[in-house]
Structures are given as C-alpha cells and as structure tokens.
Coordinates of C-alpha atoms and ligand atoms in Angstrom, one line a residue:
M1 CA 243.0 83.1 12.1
F2 CA 244.7 81.9 15.2
K3 CA 243.9 78.4 16.7
S4 CA 241.8 78.5 19.8
N5 CA 244.2 77.1 22.3
G6 CA 243.4 79.0 25.4
Y7 CA 246.7 80.9 25.6
A8 CA 247.2 83.0 22.4
P9 CA 247.1 86.7 23.4
Q10 CA 244.4 88.6 21.8
L11 CA 246.7 91.2 20.5
I12 CA 248.8 88.6 18.7
A13 CA 249.7 90.8 15.7
H14 CA 251.5 93.1 18.1
K15 CA 252.8 90.6 20.6
H16 CA 253.9 87.9 18.2
P17 CA 254.2 89.6 14.7
K18 CA 255.9 86.5 13.3
S19 CA 253.2 84.0 14.3
A20 CA 251.0 82.4 11.7
A21 CA 248.0 84.3 13.0
A22 CA 249.8 87.7 12.6
E23 CA 250.4 86.6 9.0
A24 CA 246.8 85.8 8.6
Y25 CA 245.9 89.4 9.7
R26 CA 248.4 90.7 7.1
V27 CA 246.6 88.7 4.4
L28 CA 243.4 90.4 5.5
R29 CA 245.2 93.7 5.2
T30 CA 246.3 92.9 1.7
N31 CA 242.8 91.7 0.7
L32 CA 241.5 95.1 2.0
G33 CA 243.6 96.7 -0.7
F34 CA 241.8 94.7 -3.4
A35 CA 238.4 95.8 -1.9
A36 CA 239.4 99.3 -2.3
L37 CA 240.3 99.0 -5.9
D38 CA 237.0 100.5 -7.2
H39 CA 235.7 102.3 -4.1
P40 CA 237.6 104.0 -1.2
C41 CA 237.7 101.8 1.8
R42 CA 239.3 103.8 4.6
S43 CA 236.4 103.5 7.3
I44 CA 235.7 99.8 8.3
L45 CA 233.3 98.3 10.5
V46 CA 233.9 94.8 12.0
T47 CA 230.7 92.8 13.1
S48 CA 229.3 89.3 13.1
A49 CA 226.0 87.6 13.6
G50 CA 226.3 86.7 17.2
P51 CA 228.2 87.1 20.4
E52 CA 231.8 86.0 20.8
D53 CA 232.5 85.3 17.1
G54 CA 235.8 87.3 17.3
K55 CA 234.8 90.8 16.2
S56 CA 236.9 92.8 18.8
T57 CA 239.9 90.4 18.3
T58 CA 239.7 90.9 14.5
A59 CA 239.2 94.7 14.7
A60 CA 242.1 95.2 17.2
N61 CA 244.5 92.9 15.1
L62 CA 243.5 94.4 11.8
A63 CA 244.2 97.9 13.1
V64 CA 247.6 96.8 14.4
V65 CA 248.7 95.3 11.0
L66 CA 247.4 98.4 9.2
A67 CA 249.4 100.6 11.6
Q68 CA 252.5 98.4 11.2
A69 CA 252.4 99.0 7.4
G70 CA 252.8 102.8 8.2
N71 CA 249.3 103.8 8.1
K72 CA 247.8 106.3 10.6
V73 CA 245.0 104.3 12.1
I74 CA 242.3 105.0 14.5
L75 CA 240.4 102.3 16.3
V76 CA 237.1 103.1 17.9
D77 CA 235.2 100.8 20.3
C78 CA 231.6 101.3 19.3
D79 CA 230.4 98.3 21.2
L80 CA 228.7 100.4 23.8
R81 CA 227.1 97.3 25.3
K82 CA 230.1 95.0 26.0
P83 CA 233.2 97.0 25.2
V84 CA 236.5 95.2 25.4
L85 CA 239.1 97.0 23.3
H86 CA 240.4 98.7 26.5
K87 CA 241.0 95.2 27.9
I88 CA 242.7 93.9 24.8
F89 CA 245.0 97.0 24.9
E90 CA 245.2 96.9 28.6
V91 CA 244.4 100.4 29.2
E92 CA 241.7 102.2 31.4
N93 CA 238.3 103.2 30.0
H94 CA 237.4 106.3 32.2
R95 CA 237.0 108.5 29.1
G96 CA 236.2 107.5 25.5
L97 CA 233.7 107.7 22.8
T98 CA 230.7 108.4 24.9
N99 CA 232.5 111.4 26.6
C100 CA 233.4 112.7 23.3
L101 CA 229.8 112.5 22.0
L102 CA 228.0 113.7 25.1
Q103 CA 230.4 116.4 26.1
N104 CA 231.1 117.4 22.6
L105 CA 235.0 116.8 23.2
D106 CA 237.6 116.6 20.3
P107 CA 238.4 112.9 20.0
A108 CA 242.1 113.7 20.5
E109 CA 241.1 114.6 24.2
V110 CA 239.9 111.1 25.0
S111 CA 242.0 109.0 22.7
K112 CA 245.1 106.9 23.6
N113 CA 248.3 106.9 21.7
G114 CA 251.7 105.2 21.9
L115 CA 250.4 101.6 22.5
V116 CA 251.3 100.7 19.1
E117 CA 253.2 103.0 16.6
N118 CA 250.8 104.8 14.2
L119 CA 247.7 103.5 16.2
T120 CA 245.2 105.6 18.1
L121 CA 242.6 104.0 20.2
V122 CA 239.3 105.5 21.4
T123 CA 237.8 103.3 24.0
S124 CA 234.0 103.2 24.6
G125 CA 233.9 105.4 27.7
P126 CA 231.2 104.9 30.2
I127 CA 228.3 102.7 28.9
P128 CA 225.3 104.9 28.1
P129 CA 221.6 103.9 28.7
N130 CA 220.8 104.4 25.0
P131 CA 223.6 103.1 22.8
A132 CA 221.5 102.8 19.6
E133 CA 220.2 106.3 19.9
L134 CA 223.7 107.6 20.4
L135 CA 225.2 105.7 17.5
G136 CA 222.6 106.8 15.1
S137 CA 222.9 110.5 16.0
G138 CA 224.1 113.2 14.0
R139 CA 227.2 113.7 16.2
V140 CA 228.4 110.2 15.4
R141 CA 227.8 110.7 11.7
A142 CA 229.8 113.9 11.8
L143 CA 232.7 112.3 13.8
W144 CA 233.7 109.9 11.0
P145 CA 234.6 112.4 8.3
A146 CA 236.5 114.5 10.8
L147 CA 238.5 111.4 11.8
L148 CA 239.3 110.5 8.2
E149 CA 240.7 113.9 7.7
R150 CA 243.3 113.0 10.4
F151 CA 243.7 109.2 9.8
D152 CA 244.3 106.9 6.8
Y153 CA 242.1 104.3 8.4
L154 CA 239.2 104.1 10.8
I155 CA 238.4 100.8 12.2
V156 CA 235.2 100.4 14.2
D157 CA 234.2 97.6 16.6
S158 CA 230.6 96.8 17.2
P159 CA 228.1 94.5 18.8
P160 CA 226.6 91.5 17.0
V161 CA 224.2 92.4 14.1
L162 CA 221.3 90.1 15.0
A163 CA 221.3 91.0 18.8
V164 CA 220.9 94.7 18.5
T165 CA 220.5 97.4 15.8
D166 CA 223.8 99.2 16.6
A167 CA 226.0 97.5 14.0
S168 CA 223.3 98.0 11.3
L169 CA 223.2 101.7 12.1
L170 CA 227.0 102.0 11.9
A171 CA 227.3 99.9 8.8
A172 CA 225.5 102.6 6.7
Q173 CA 228.1 105.2 8.0
V174 CA 231.3 103.5 6.8
D175 CA 233.0 102.5 3.5
G176 CA 233.0 98.8 4.2
V177 CA 231.9 96.1 6.5
I178 CA 234.0 92.9 7.5
L179 CA 231.6 90.1 8.7
V180 CA 233.4 87.7 11.1
V181 CA 232.1 84.1 10.9
R182 CA 233.2 81.7 13.6
A183 CA 234.1 78.4 11.9
A184 CA 232.2 75.4 13.1
T185 CA 229.8 77.2 15.2
T186 CA 228.2 80.0 13.1
R187 CA 225.3 78.3 11.3
V188 CA 225.1 79.2 7.6
E189 CA 221.5 80.5 7.8
I190 CA 222.5 82.8 10.7
A191 CA 225.5 84.2 8.9
R192 CA 223.1 84.8 5.8
E193 CA 220.6 86.5 8.1
A194 CA 223.3 88.8 9.3
R195 CA 224.3 89.5 5.7
D196 CA 220.9 90.3 4.7
Q197 CA 220.3 92.6 7.6
L198 CA 223.5 94.5 6.8
L199 CA 222.6 94.7 3.1
K200 CA 219.1 96.1 4.2
A201 CA 220.9 98.7 6.0
S202 CA 222.8 99.7 2.8
A203 CA 226.1 98.2 4.2
R204 CA 228.9 97.4 1.6
I205 CA 230.1 94.1 2.8
I206 CA 233.8 93.9 1.6
G207 CA 234.6 90.5 3.1
V208 CA 234.2 87.6 5.5
V209 CA 236.7 86.5 8.0
L210 CA 236.4 82.9 8.8
N211 CA 237.7 82.9 12.6
Q212 CA 238.8 80.2 14.9
V213 CA 239.5 77.6 12.2
K214 CA 240.9 74.4 13.6
M215 CA 244.1 73.9 11.6
P216 CA 245.2 70.2 10.5
A217 CA 248.4 69.2 12.2
R218 CA 250.2 69.2 8.8
D219 CA 249.6 73.1 8.6
Y220 CA 251.4 73.6 11.9
H221 CA 254.3 71.6 10.5
Y222 CA 254.4 74.2 7.7
Y223 CA 254.3 77.2 10.0
Y224 CA 256.9 75.5 12.4
Y225 CA 259.2 75.3 9.4
Y226 CA 258.5 78.8 8.3
H227 CA 259.2 80.3 11.7
R228 CA 262.3 78.3 12.3
R229 CA 263.5 79.8 9.1
E230 CA 262.6 83.3 10.3
K231 CA 264.5 82.7 13.5
E232 CA 267.5 81.4 11.5
E233 CA 267.6 84.5 9.3
E234 CA 267.2 86.7 12.5
V235 CA 270.3 85.0 13.8
R236 CA 272.2 85.5 10.7
L237 CA 271.4 89.2 10.6
Ligands
LIG301 N1 240.9 83.4 16.1 C1 240.8 83.1 17.5 N2 241.4 82.1 18.0 C2 241.2 81.8 19.4 N3 240.5 82.6 20.1 C3 239.9 83.6 19.6 C4 240.0 84.0 18.3 N4 239.3 85.1 18.0 C5 238.7 85.3 19.3 N5 239.1 84.5 20.1 C6 238.6 84.5 21.4 O1 237.2 84.4 21.6 C7 236.7 85.2 22.6 C8 235.6 86.2 21.9 O2 236.5 87.0 21.1 P1 236.0 88.5 20.9 O3 235.9 89.3 22.1 O4 237.0 89.1 19.9 O5 234.6 88.3 20.3 P2 233.5 89.3 20.0 O6 232.8 88.9 18.7 O7 234.0 90.7 19.9 O8 232.4 89.1 21.3 P3 231.3 90.0 21.7 O9 230.1 89.5 20.9 O10 231.1 89.7 23.1 O11 231.6 91.5 21.4 C9 237.8 85.9 23.3 O12 238.2 85.1 24.4 C10 238.9 85.7 22.2 O13 240.2 85.6 22.9
LIG302 MG1 233.5 92.4 21.1

C-alpha cells in the first residue's frame, strides 16, 4: 500500500488512479475474486487489531476500485466511535447509519451518491451512546441483506478488534473480513490475538492487508518507469 510520506491523499485510488498505491488496491480487488471462488464474498468488513492501522483508508480505497470496475458498491461507516469516512470523502455527516437505524429510515434517505461513479456512501451519522448494542441489533442484521439486494458489494468500516467488541459483532454478519496489519508497528502476537478473536466470533477472514510498507528505493524506480510509460501512452492517444 502507499508509502507513508505525509502528503498522499487518503482517497488515492480515486484521486491518483495511476499511482502505485491505486494499483495495490486493484491487486486487492483481484485477490477478492479468488477468495470468492468457493463462497460468495459480497459483504466485506475491514478491521485491524489496533487504532490507526489503516482500516478506513483501506475500506474507502477498496470500495473505490470495486466501483471503478463497474460494480455497484455501498460503503458503510460502522465505526460509530471514531468515524472518518465522511472526512475522507469530504462530505457532511449530519445524517447517516445511526439515523437510518434509530428512525427506521431507508438507507437511500441517508446515503450519498455521485462522489465516485457506482459508489454509494453511508456515513456514520451522529455518534450514539451505545455503539455495540446498536451494531448487534436485529435492525443492523436486517440491513445487510436488504443492501445486498441493491448492490453488488457492501464494504463496512469498523473500529479496532481488540479495543471494543463492535468489529467482532459485525464480523459474524458479513461474508468475509479483511484484517489490516500495519507493517513494522503491529506486533505479530497482537495480530494473532485479533485473528483469534475474529475466528471466535465466527468470522471468515479472507485476507490480510499489510499496510504502510516502506518500499525500497529501487521499487520506486520501477514505479517511476511504469508511470512514465503510462504518461507517454496517454500522450500518444
Ligand atoms: N498505506 C498508507 N500509507 C500512508 N498513510 C496511511 C496509509 N494507510 C493509512 N494511512 C494514514 O494513517 C492514518 C490512519 O489511517 P486510517 O484512518 O485509515 O486508520 P484506521 O485504522 O481507520 O484508524 P482508526 O483506528 O482511528 O479508525 C491516516 O492519517 C492515514 O492517512
Ligand atoms: Mg478508521
């Protein structure tokens, strides 16, 4: 995934679709296809062991590349403790998931379209006092099948597994879970603990994303060459 350099935009797959990072998200999209060979995998939870591992960034960019491939995608912010998808997509968050659940609204009434073609965003809405209770409720369980009737993919962002129970509750409600591991800082035993907790919650872990990998300089030369070629091709067209 993209190098931590302090200035890469979080929605890089949309803003810089020809970047190496966007290509990495497309590889993730391809790998999702392999995970779905034996079991359907249309609802996907993105989580990680601890805070700031890159869950929201991964969820947002995965949703973008799936939408770019022509799939109808809905991205839902189920981090009801520290929601950020509205910030990543630069939209307001007055109404979202919590309004939909508490006021029994149709998700279409609170969703945002047109930010990226084929992509619908449901922001968190106002933060509730009881996120875990809400996310474990029958209303949330009923929401996913209803959304999968209208969309090809459902991508769910969540809080860290080891901090609160929310992600484990959600993990049991989706087809597959992507576990984000922050290279260099997530300790192996912490990642294992998160994995075990998800498995205990009956999650199907479909893959691990190694995020914020420091790339050797020679790899940058490769990407530079690759993107130069893309630019030349654009000019020729
Ligand atoms: N691959 C990456 N390269 C560089 N920076 C990244 C990458 N992924 C995430 N970040 C940065 O790390 C920070 C945390 O990312 P993000 O919000 O996606 O993490 P999170 O796991 O969702 O955090 P939280 O636990 O608070 O929900 C952000 O500033 C983001 O821009
Ligand atoms: Mg997050």
